[in-house]
């Protein structure tokens, strides 16, 4: 809103142009004296007063408060919607160019909400392109712009920052961001279903990567319970995609596949190509865990082709790790090793968790080929990467692999050290060391709390 003097001059000009007296403009809600005081710039009008006067003057509240025609903001919002559609259906870099242009326009017009939307779009584009530092910066800038808005309005920015840190291998910080926002929503009585489903769904991934399966399952249950109150089909589909991961950790393969099928149907209908690719990726992972390796290879190759076509470099690299593991299990060692080695040599920047997974896979291939020295080297490099990220479940499994390798070589003391390290990561299953798990919304029937 402009300064009172500017608003007063604007009201006086529009009143004069329309041939109205101060009394005619003021009645029946206000007095001529109030209009006179307002026009002289001696009072800052309330939103209610400006909306009344705008109606009497045949203009919009926005134009009266800021001097900007209302259609400019509307046109900018429509253009932002077009940019979101471009991101959903085309390359991220092209959508990013649209968002940058719209951000500049929103800054010129001093439209804070539209600036925030453009920054959120740029953050999504940077995530898809694997530019994690840029993504975190865009989301943080959007959060600053929305600082005076209710927390549900800031949920997308928080979730975006958390995902950027998660993909960079900073699992604990990602959990901290999401858990803090969830607790603040519930504690403040702001339990907006869409915001909560967005945040509960986002926290499932880092929980599982950290071995906190009980917390992941609890978050999935809460998200599923809230889903009927959410009107955005893409958000519900994303929730089903994440919930499938918890079903898989519980051995509920059929339920996981059913959740992914629901998500795929929505994404296909909405033509959200990246999200659909993620469903193919997850279904391939589910099938690989169930021993259906040929089907898993088909799904993962489909996901890889879709993501590569969109130039989603980071996600493509992550799918390649999963695909290489399937190829190894099919006995196609050269192809698997080439895929993963190329990924690391190109410096394509996969997050620490996935880079660790790549070295773990190269270690398995080396071990199965009888090269114990190379296997140990890859396992140790994987351990160094995963320790920085806090991926507890992966660390425990890796320590077991390294311990088994050392024991077979007769290096008993070293093997015992590796096993002890792995046991340390398994010592407190279901925790993140971040304190109590986030609470459920106050209006929901309580679900059993996960172990701490």
mmCIF file with all atom_site columns, N, CA and C in Angstrom, residues 86-148:
data_model
loop_
_atom_site.group_PDB
_atom_site.id
_atom_site.type_symbol
_atom_site.label_atom_id
_atom_site.label_alt_id
_atom_site.label_comp_id
_atom_site.label_asym_id
_atom_site.label_entity_id
_atom_site.label_seq_id
_atom_site.pdbx_PDB_ins_code
_atom_site.Cartn_x
_atom_site.Cartn_y
_atom_site.Cartn_z
_atom_site.occupancy
_atom_site.B_iso_or_equiv
_atom_site.pdbx_formal_charge
_atom_site.auth_seq_id
_atom_site.auth_comp_id
_atom_site.auth_asym_id
_atom_site.auth_atom_id
_atom_site.pdbx_PDB_model_num
ATOM 1   N N  . UNK A 1 86  ? 4.771  -24.995 -18.365 1.00 0.00 ? 86  UNK A N  1
ATOM 2   C CA . UNK A 1 86  ? 5.971  -25.231 -19.175 1.00 0.00 ? 86  UNK A CA 1
ATOM 3   C C  . UNK A 1 86  ? 6.964  -26.112 -18.425 1.00 0.00 ? 86  UNK A C  1
ATOM 4   N N  . UNK A 1 87  ? 7.097  -25.905 -17.112 1.00 0.00 ? 87  UNK A N  1
ATOM 5   C CA . UNK A 1 87  ? 7.986  -26.744 -16.311 1.00 0.00 ? 87  UNK A CA 1
ATOM 6   C C  . UNK A 1 87  ? 7.477  -28.178 -16.260 1.00 0.00 ? 87  UNK A C  1
ATOM 7   N N  . UNK A 1 88  ? 6.159  -28.349 -16.186 1.00 0.00 ? 88  UNK A N  1
ATOM 8   C CA . UNK A 1 88  ? 5.588  -29.693 -16.090 1.00 0.00 ? 88  UNK A CA 1
ATOM 9   C C  . UNK A 1 88  ? 5.737  -30.470 -17.379 1.00 0.00 ? 88  UNK A C  1
ATOM 10  N N  . UNK A 1 89  ? 5.780  -29.775 -18.509 1.00 0.00 ? 89  UNK A N  1
ATOM 11  C CA . UNK A 1 89  ? 5.727  -30.475 -19.797 1.00 0.00 ? 89  UNK A CA 1
ATOM 12  C C  . UNK A 1 89  ? 6.986  -30.337 -20.646 1.00 0.00 ? 89  UNK A C  1
ATOM 13  N N  . UNK A 1 90  ? 7.893  -29.439 -20.281 1.00 0.00 ? 90  UNK A N  1
ATOM 14  C CA . UNK A 1 90  ? 9.073  -29.220 -21.111 1.00 0.00 ? 90  UNK A CA 1
ATOM 15  C C  . UNK A 1 90  ? 10.343 -29.121 -20.297 1.00 0.00 ? 90  UNK A C  1
ATOM 16  N N  . UNK A 1 91  ? 11.449 -28.760 -20.950 1.00 0.00 ? 91  UNK A N  1
ATOM 17  C CA . UNK A 1 91  ? 12.730 -28.658 -20.246 1.00 0.00 ? 91  UNK A CA 1
ATOM 18  C C  . UNK A 1 91  ? 12.713 -27.584 -19.164 1.00 0.00 ? 91  UNK A C  1
ATOM 19  N N  . UNK A 1 92  ? 13.373 -27.872 -18.055 1.00 0.00 ? 92  UNK A N  1
ATOM 20  C CA . UNK A 1 92  ? 13.397 -26.945 -16.922 1.00 0.00 ? 92  UNK A CA 1
ATOM 21  C C  . UNK A 1 92  ? 14.066 -25.624 -17.284 1.00 0.00 ? 92  UNK A C  1
ATOM 22  N N  . UNK A 1 93  ? 15.072 -25.653 -18.137 1.00 0.00 ? 93  UNK A N  1
ATOM 23  C CA . UNK A 1 93  ? 15.801 -24.424 -18.450 1.00 0.00 ? 93  UNK A CA 1
ATOM 24  C C  . UNK A 1 93  ? 14.916 -23.440 -19.213 1.00 0.00 ? 93  UNK A C  1
ATOM 25  N N  . UNK A 1 94  ? 14.046 -23.958 -20.067 1.00 0.00 ? 94  UNK A N  1
ATOM 26  C CA . UNK A 1 94  ? 13.135 -23.072 -20.791 1.00 0.00 ? 94  UNK A CA 1
ATOM 27  C C  . UNK A 1 94  ? 12.121 -22.453 -19.841 1.00 0.00 ? 94  UNK A C  1
ATOM 28  N N  . UNK A 1 95  ? 11.598 -23.259 -18.922 1.00 0.00 ? 95  UNK A N  1
ATOM 29  C CA . UNK A 1 95  ? 10.665 -22.725 -17.922 1.00 0.00 ? 95  UNK A CA 1
ATOM 30  C C  . UNK A 1 95  ? 11.364 -21.703 -17.038 1.00 0.00 ? 95  UNK A C  1
ATOM 31  N N  . UNK A 1 96  ? 12.631 -21.955 -16.689 1.00 0.00 ? 96  UNK A N  1
ATOM 32  C CA . UNK A 1 96  ? 13.374 -21.030 -15.846 1.00 0.00 ? 96  UNK A CA 1
ATOM 33  C C  . UNK A 1 96  ? 13.508 -19.664 -16.505 1.00 0.00 ? 96  UNK A C  1
ATOM 34  N N  . UNK A 1 97  ? 13.688 -19.639 -17.830 1.00 0.00 ? 97  UNK A N  1
ATOM 35  C CA . UNK A 1 97  ? 13.778 -18.364 -18.537 1.00 0.00 ? 97  UNK A CA 1
ATOM 36  C C  . UNK A 1 97  ? 12.475 -17.577 -18.394 1.00 0.00 ? 97  UNK A C  1
ATOM 37  N N  . UNK A 1 98  ? 11.335 -18.279 -18.459 1.00 0.00 ? 98  UNK A N  1
ATOM 38  C CA . UNK A 1 98  ? 10.045 -17.617 -18.265 1.00 0.00 ? 98  UNK A CA 1
ATOM 39  C C  . UNK A 1 98  ? 9.930  -17.073 -16.843 1.00 0.00 ? 98  UNK A C  1
ATOM 40  N N  . UNK A 1 99  ? 10.296 -17.887 -15.867 1.00 0.00 ? 99  UNK A N  1
ATOM 41  C CA . UNK A 1 99  ? 10.193 -17.443 -14.472 1.00 0.00 ? 99  UNK A CA 1
ATOM 42  C C  . UNK A 1 99  ? 11.100 -16.238 -14.195 1.00 0.00 ? 99  UNK A C  1
ATOM 43  N N  . UNK A 1 100 ? 12.291 -16.210 -14.782 1.00 0.00 ? 100 UNK A N  1
ATOM 44  C CA . UNK A 1 100 ? 13.189 -15.066 -14.567 1.00 0.00 ? 100 UNK A CA 1
ATOM 45  C C  . UNK A 1 100 ? 12.581 -13.787 -15.137 1.00 0.00 ? 100 UNK A C  1
ATOM 46  N N  . UNK A 1 101 ? 11.979 -13.903 -16.323 1.00 0.00 ? 101 UNK A N  1
ATOM 47  C CA . UNK A 1 101 ? 11.333 -12.724 -16.925 1.00 0.00 ? 101 UNK A CA 1
ATOM 48  C C  . UNK A 1 101 ? 10.179 -12.240 -16.050 1.00 0.00 ? 101 UNK A C  1
ATOM 49  N N  . UNK A 1 102 ? 9.390  -13.176 -15.543 1.00 0.00 ? 102 UNK A N  1
ATOM 50  C CA . UNK A 1 102 ? 8.239  -12.807 -14.707 1.00 0.00 ? 102 UNK A CA 1
ATOM 51  C C  . UNK A 1 102 ? 8.679  -12.266 -13.353 1.00 0.00 ? 102 UNK A C  1
ATOM 52  N N  . UNK A 1 103 ? 9.803  -12.779 -12.828 1.00 0.00 ? 103 UNK A N  1
ATOM 53  C CA . UNK A 1 103 ? 10.331 -12.235 -11.577 1.00 0.00 ? 103 UNK A CA 1
ATOM 54  C C  . UNK A 1 103 ? 10.714 -10.770 -11.762 1.00 0.00 ? 103 UNK A C  1
ATOM 55  N N  . UNK A 1 104 ? 11.369 -10.459 -12.877 1.00 0.00 ? 104 UNK A N  1
ATOM 56  C CA . UNK A 1 104 ? 11.754 -9.067  -13.134 1.00 0.00 ? 104 UNK A CA 1
ATOM 57  C C  . UNK A 1 104 ? 10.520 -8.181  -13.249 1.00 0.00 ? 104 UNK A C  1
ATOM 58  N N  . UNK A 1 105 ? 9.482  -8.683  -13.903 1.00 0.00 ? 105 UNK A N  1
ATOM 59  C CA . UNK A 1 105 ? 8.250  -7.904  -14.048 1.00 0.00 ? 105 UNK A CA 1
ATOM 60  C C  . UNK A 1 105 ? 7.573  -7.696  -12.694 1.00 0.00 ? 105 UNK A C  1
ATOM 61  N N  . UNK A 1 106 ? 7.543  -8.734  -11.864 1.00 0.00 ? 106 UNK A N  1
ATOM 62  C CA . UNK A 1 106 ? 6.937  -8.614  -10.537 1.00 0.00 ? 106 UNK A CA 1
ATOM 63  C C  . UNK A 1 106 ? 7.721  -7.633  -9.669  1.00 0.00 ? 106 UNK A C  1
ATOM 64  N N  . UNK A 1 107 ? 9.041  -7.625  -9.803  1.00 0.00 ? 107 UNK A N  1
ATOM 65  C CA . UNK A 1 107 ? 9.857  -6.667  -9.052  1.00 0.00 ? 107 UNK A CA 1
ATOM 66  C C  . UNK A 1 107 ? 9.583  -5.246  -9.522  1.00 0.00 ? 107 UNK A C  1
ATOM 67  N N  . UNK A 1 108 ? 9.434  -5.070  -10.837 1.00 0.00 ? 108 UNK A N  1
ATOM 68  C CA . UNK A 1 108 ? 9.146  -3.727  -11.372 1.00 0.00 ? 108 UNK A CA 1
ATOM 69  C C  . UNK A 1 108 ? 7.811  -3.208  -10.846 1.00 0.00 ? 108 UNK A C  1
ATOM 70  N N  . UNK A 1 109 ? 6.824  -4.111  -10.757 1.00 0.00 ? 109 UNK A N  1
ATOM 71  C CA . UNK A 1 109 ? 5.498  -3.716  -10.293 1.00 0.00 ? 109 UNK A CA 1
ATOM 72  C C  . UNK A 1 109 ? 5.366  -3.756  -8.770  1.00 0.00 ? 109 UNK A C  1
ATOM 73  N N  . UNK A 1 110 ? 6.429  -4.202  -8.095  1.00 0.00 ? 110 UNK A N  1
ATOM 74  C CA . UNK A 1 110 ? 6.444  -4.301  -6.633  1.00 0.00 ? 110 UNK A CA 1
ATOM 75  C C  . UNK A 1 110 ? 5.311  -5.195  -6.120  1.00 0.00 ? 110 UNK A C  1
ATOM 76  N N  . UNK A 1 111 ? 5.156  -6.353  -6.768  1.00 0.00 ? 111 UNK A N  1
ATOM 77  C CA . UNK A 1 111 ? 4.137  -7.331  -6.374  1.00 0.00 ? 111 UNK A CA 1
ATOM 78  C C  . UNK A 1 111 ? 4.825  -8.460  -5.619  1.00 0.00 ? 111 UNK A C  1
ATOM 79  N N  . UNK A 1 112 ? 4.753  -8.423  -4.290  1.00 0.00 ? 112 UNK A N  1
ATOM 80  C CA . UNK A 1 112 ? 5.505  -9.365  -3.461  1.00 0.00 ? 112 UNK A CA 1
ATOM 81  C C  . UNK A 1 112 ? 5.042  -10.806 -3.657  1.00 0.00 ? 112 UNK A C  1
ATOM 82  N N  . UNK A 1 113 ? 3.723  -11.051 -3.698  1.00 0.00 ? 113 UNK A N  1
ATOM 83  C CA . UNK A 1 113 ? 3.228  -12.424 -3.840  1.00 0.00 ? 113 UNK A CA 1
ATOM 84  C C  . UNK A 1 113 ? 3.667  -13.028 -5.162  1.00 0.00 ? 113 UNK A C  1
ATOM 85  N N  . UNK A 1 114 ? 3.602  -12.235 -6.227  1.00 0.00 ? 114 UNK A N  1
ATOM 86  C CA . UNK A 1 114 ? 3.995  -12.742 -7.546  1.00 0.00 ? 114 UNK A CA 1
ATOM 87  C C  . UNK A 1 114 ? 5.513  -12.943 -7.617  1.00 0.00 ? 114 UNK A C  1
ATOM 88  N N  . UNK A 1 115 ? 6.271  -12.093 -6.945  1.00 0.00 ? 115 UNK A N  1
ATOM 89  C CA . UNK A 1 115 ? 7.726  -12.310 -6.866  1.00 0.00 ? 115 UNK A CA 1
ATOM 90  C C  . UNK A 1 115 ? 8.011  -13.649 -6.184  1.00 0.00 ? 115 UNK A C  1
ATOM 91  N N  . UNK A 1 116 ? 7.287  -13.917 -5.098  1.00 0.00 ? 116 UNK A N  1
ATOM 92  C CA . UNK A 1 116 ? 7.494  -15.177 -4.379  1.00 0.00 ? 116 UNK A CA 1
ATOM 93  C C  . UNK A 1 116 ? 7.156  -16.372 -5.265  1.00 0.00 ? 116 UNK A C  1
ATOM 94  N N  . UNK A 1 117 ? 6.055  -16.272 -6.022  1.00 0.00 ? 117 UNK A N  1
ATOM 95  C CA . UNK A 1 117 ? 5.676  -17.384 -6.908  1.00 0.00 ? 117 UNK A CA 1
ATOM 96  C C  . UNK A 1 117 ? 6.737  -17.615 -7.979  1.00 0.00 ? 117 UNK A C  1
ATOM 97  N N  . UNK A 1 118 ? 7.277  -16.536 -8.527  1.00 0.00 ? 118 UNK A N  1
ATOM 98  C CA . UNK A 1 118 ? 8.330  -16.686 -9.537  1.00 0.00 ? 118 UNK A CA 1
ATOM 99  C C  . UNK A 1 118 ? 9.576  -17.332 -8.932  1.00 0.00 ? 118 UNK A C  1
ATOM 100 N N  . UNK A 1 119 ? 9.925  -16.950 -7.703  1.00 0.00 ? 119 UNK A N  1
ATOM 101 C CA . UNK A 1 119 ? 11.081 -17.551 -7.034  1.00 0.00 ? 119 UNK A CA 1
ATOM 102 C C  . UNK A 1 119 ? 10.851 -19.029 -6.740  1.00 0.00 ? 119 UNK A C  1
ATOM 103 N N  . UNK A 1 120 ? 9.632  -19.390 -6.333  1.00 0.00 ? 120 UNK A N  1
ATOM 104 C CA . UNK A 1 120 ? 9.323  -20.801 -6.105  1.00 0.00 ? 120 UNK A CA 1
ATOM 105 C C  . UNK A 1 120 ? 9.456  -21.588 -7.403  1.00 0.00 ? 120 UNK A C  1
ATOM 106 N N  . UNK A 1 121 ? 8.989  -21.002 -8.510  1.00 0.00 ? 121 UNK A N  1
ATOM 107 C CA . UNK A 1 121 ? 9.143  -21.665 -9.805  1.00 0.00 ? 121 UNK A CA 1
ATOM 108 C C  . UNK A 1 121 ? 10.596 -21.833 -10.183 1.00 0.00 ? 121 UNK A C  1
ATOM 109 N N  . UNK A 1 122 ? 11.405 -20.793 -9.957  1.00 0.00 ? 122 UNK A N  1
ATOM 110 C CA . UNK A 1 122 ? 12.845 -20.901 -10.245 1.00 0.00 ? 122 UNK A CA 1
ATOM 111 C C  . UNK A 1 122 ? 13.496 -21.963 -9.371  1.00 0.00 ? 122 UNK A C  1
ATOM 112 N N  . UNK A 1 123 ? 13.039 -22.070 -8.120  1.00 0.00 ? 123 UNK A N  1
ATOM 113 C CA . UNK A 1 123 ? 13.566 -23.109 -7.243  1.00 0.00 ? 123 UNK A CA 1
ATOM 114 C C  . UNK A 1 123 ? 13.257 -24.491 -7.770  1.00 0.00 ? 123 UNK A C  1
ATOM 115 N N  . UNK A 1 124 ? 12.022 -24.701 -8.229  1.00 0.00 ? 124 UNK A N  1
ATOM 116 C CA . UNK A 1 124 ? 11.643 -26.000 -8.792  1.00 0.00 ? 124 UNK A CA 1
ATOM 117 C C  . UNK A 1 124 ? 12.470 -26.317 -10.040 1.00 0.00 ? 124 UNK A C  1
ATOM 118 N N  . UNK A 1 125 ? 12.692 -25.304 -10.878 1.00 0.00 ? 125 UNK A N  1
ATOM 119 C CA . UNK A 1 125 ? 13.513 -25.511 -12.081 1.00 0.00 ? 125 UNK A CA 1
ATOM 120 C C  . UNK A 1 125 ? 14.945 -25.900 -11.704 1.00 0.00 ? 125 UNK A C  1
ATOM 121 N N  . UNK A 1 126 ? 15.502 -25.211 -10.715 1.00 0.00 ? 126 UNK A N  1
ATOM 122 C CA . UNK A 1 126 ? 16.876 -25.506 -10.301 1.00 0.00 ? 126 UNK A CA 1
ATOM 123 C C  . UNK A 1 126 ? 16.990 -26.895 -9.695  1.00 0.00 ? 126 UNK A C  1
ATOM 124 N N  . UNK A 1 127 ? 15.974 -27.330 -8.936  1.00 0.00 ? 127 UNK A N  1
ATOM 125 C CA . UNK A 1 127 ? 15.979 -28.693 -8.403  1.00 0.00 ? 127 UNK A CA 1
ATOM 126 C C  . UNK A 1 127 ? 16.044 -29.701 -9.531  1.00 0.00 ? 127 UNK A C  1
ATOM 127 N N  . UNK A 1 128 ? 15.210 -29.497 -10.540 1.00 0.00 ? 128 UNK A N  1
ATOM 128 C CA . UNK A 1 128 ? 15.167 -30.460 -11.642 1.00 0.00 ? 128 UNK A CA 1
ATOM 129 C C  . UNK A 1 128 ? 16.475 -30.472 -12.416 1.00 0.00 ? 128 UNK A C  1
ATOM 130 N N  . UNK A 1 129 ? 17.114 -29.310 -12.522 1.00 0.00 ? 129 UNK A N  1
ATOM 131 C CA . UNK A 1 129 ? 18.380 -29.228 -13.253 1.00 0.00 ? 129 UNK A CA 1
ATOM 132 C C  . UNK A 1 129 ? 19.566 -29.674 -12.409 1.00 0.00 ? 129 UNK A C  1
ATOM 133 N N  . UNK A 1 130 ? 19.333 -29.968 -11.108 1.00 0.00 ? 130 UNK A N  1
ATOM 134 C CA . UNK A 1 130 ? 20.424 -30.402 -10.242 1.00 0.00 ? 130 UNK A CA 1
ATOM 135 C C  . UNK A 1 130 ? 21.266 -29.264 -9.703  1.00 0.00 ? 130 UNK A C  1
ATOM 136 N N  . UNK A 1 131 ? 20.787 -28.016 -9.829  1.00 0.00 ? 131 UNK A N  1
ATOM 137 C CA . UNK A 1 131 ? 21.520 -26.847 -9.326  1.00 0.00 ? 131 UNK A CA 1
ATOM 138 C C  . UNK A 1 131 ? 21.051 -26.572 -7.890  1.00 0.00 ? 131 UNK A C  1
ATOM 139 N N  . UNK A 1 132 ? 21.571 -27.347 -6.957  1.00 0.00 ? 132 UNK A N  1
ATOM 140 C CA . UNK A 1 132 ? 21.003 -27.387 -5.614  1.00 0.00 ? 132 UNK A CA 1
ATOM 141 C C  . UNK A 1 132 ? 21.238 -26.110 -4.818  1.00 0.00 ? 132 UNK A C  1
ATOM 142 N N  . UNK A 1 133 ? 22.407 -25.509 -4.947  1.00 0.00 ? 133 UNK A N  1
ATOM 143 C CA . UNK A 1 133 ? 22.668 -24.263 -4.221  1.00 0.00 ? 133 UNK A CA 1
ATOM 144 C C  . UNK A 1 133 ? 21.733 -23.155 -4.714  1.00 0.00 ? 133 UNK A C  1
ATOM 145 N N  . UNK A 1 134 ? 21.549 -23.075 -6.041  1.00 0.00 ? 134 UNK A N  1
ATOM 146 C CA . UNK A 1 134 ? 20.627 -22.082 -6.596  1.00 0.00 ? 134 UNK A CA 1
ATOM 147 C C  . UNK A 1 134 ? 19.204 -22.341 -6.121  1.00 0.00 ? 134 UNK A C  1
ATOM 148 N N  . UNK A 1 135 ? 18.812 -23.612 -6.107  1.00 0.00 ? 135 UNK A N  1
ATOM 149 C CA . UNK A 1 135 ? 17.459 -23.965 -5.670  1.00 0.00 ? 135 UNK A CA 1
ATOM 150 C C  . UNK A 1 135 ? 17.221 -23.511 -4.235  1.00 0.00 ? 135 UNK A C  1
ATOM 151 N N  . UNK A 1 136 ? 18.156 -23.846 -3.347  1.00 0.00 ? 136 UNK A N  1
ATOM 152 C CA . UNK A 1 136 ? 18.005 -23.451 -1.943  1.00 0.00 ? 136 UNK A CA 1
ATOM 153 C C  . UNK A 1 136 ? 17.916 -21.938 -1.808  1.00 0.00 ? 136 UNK A C  1
ATOM 154 N N  . UNK A 1 137 ? 18.722 -21.214 -2.595  1.00 0.00 ? 137 UNK A N  1
ATOM 155 C CA . UNK A 1 137 ? 18.695 -19.753 -2.557  1.00 0.00 ? 137 UNK A CA 1
ATOM 156 C C  . UNK A 1 137 ? 17.363 -19.183 -3.000  1.00 0.00 ? 137 UNK A C  1
ATOM 157 N N  . UNK A 1 138 ? 16.792 -19.735 -4.073  1.00 0.00 ? 138 UNK A N  1
ATOM 158 C CA . UNK A 1 138 ? 15.494 -19.250 -4.560  1.00 0.00 ? 138 UNK A CA 1
ATOM 159 C C  . UNK A 1 138 ? 14.396 -19.505 -3.525  1.00 0.00 ? 138 UNK A C  1
ATOM 160 N N  . UNK A 1 139 ? 14.393 -20.701 -2.949  1.00 0.00 ? 139 UNK A N  1
ATOM 161 C CA . UNK A 1 139 ? 13.358 -21.021 -1.961  1.00 0.00 ? 139 UNK A CA 1
ATOM 162 C C  . UNK A 1 139 ? 13.498 -20.152 -0.714  1.00 0.00 ? 139 UNK A C  1
ATOM 163 N N  . UNK A 1 140 ? 14.739 -19.910 -0.307  1.00 0.00 ? 140 UNK A N  1
ATOM 164 C CA . UNK A 1 140 ? 14.953 -19.069 0.873   1.00 0.00 ? 140 UNK A CA 1
ATOM 165 C C  . UNK A 1 140 ? 14.498 -17.637 0.608   1.00 0.00 ? 140 UNK A C  1
ATOM 166 N N  . UNK A 1 141 ? 14.776 -17.131 -0.604  1.00 0.00 ? 141 UNK A N  1
ATOM 167 C CA . UNK A 1 141 ? 14.340 -15.776 -0.954  1.00 0.00 ? 141 UNK A CA 1
ATOM 168 C C  . UNK A 1 141 ? 12.818 -15.677 -0.960  1.00 0.00 ? 141 UNK A C  1
ATOM 169 N N  . UNK A 1 142 ? 12.149 -16.723 -1.464  1.00 0.00 ? 142 UNK A N  1
ATOM 170 C CA . UNK A 1 142 ? 10.681 -16.737 -1.450  1.00 0.00 ? 142 UNK A CA 1
ATOM 171 C C  . UNK A 1 142 ? 10.153 -16.740 -0.023  1.00 0.00 ? 142 UNK A C  1
ATOM 172 N N  . UNK A 1 143 ? 10.826 -17.497 0.839   1.00 0.00 ? 143 UNK A N  1
ATOM 173 C CA . UNK A 1 143 ? 10.395 -17.567 2.241   1.00 0.00 ? 143 UNK A CA 1
ATOM 174 C C  . UNK A 1 143 ? 10.529 -16.208 2.915   1.00 0.00 ? 143 UNK A C  1
ATOM 175 N N  . UNK A 1 144 ? 11.593 -15.472 2.590   1.00 0.00 ? 144 UNK A N  1
ATOM 176 C CA . UNK A 1 144 ? 11.783 -14.137 3.162   1.00 0.00 ? 144 UNK A CA 1
ATOM 177 C C  . UNK A 1 144 ? 10.665 -13.202 2.694   1.00 0.00 ? 144 UNK A C  1
ATOM 178 N N  . UNK A 1 145 ? 10.325 -13.268 1.402   1.00 0.00 ? 145 UNK A N  1
ATOM 179 C CA . UNK A 1 145 ? 9.255  -12.420 0.877   1.00 0.00 ? 145 UNK A CA 1
ATOM 180 C C  . UNK A 1 145 ? 7.914  -12.711 1.542   1.00 0.00 ? 145 UNK A C  1
ATOM 181 N N  . UNK A 1 146 ? 7.721  -13.972 1.916   1.00 0.00 ? 146 UNK A N  1
ATOM 182 C CA . UNK A 1 146 ? 6.446  -14.386 2.505   1.00 0.00 ? 146 UNK A CA 1
ATOM 183 C C  . UNK A 1 146 ? 6.493  -14.396 4.035   1.00 0.00 ? 146 UNK A C  1
ATOM 184 N N  . UNK A 1 147 ? 7.498  -13.745 4.602   1.00 0.00 ? 147 UNK A N  1
ATOM 185 C CA . UNK A 1 147 ? 7.714  -13.826 6.052   1.00 0.00 ? 147 UNK A CA 1
ATOM 186 C C  . UNK A 1 147 ? 6.520  -13.361 6.867   1.00 0.00 ? 147 UNK A C  1
ATOM 187 N N  . UNK A 1 148 ? 5.755  -12.401 6.342   1.00 0.00 ? 148 UNK A N  1
ATOM 188 C CA . UNK A 1 148 ? 4.609  -11.910 7.103   1.00 0.00 ? 148 UNK A CA 1
ATOM 189 C C  . UNK A 1 148 ? 3.318  -12.656 6.773   1.00 0.00 ? 148 UNK A C  1
#
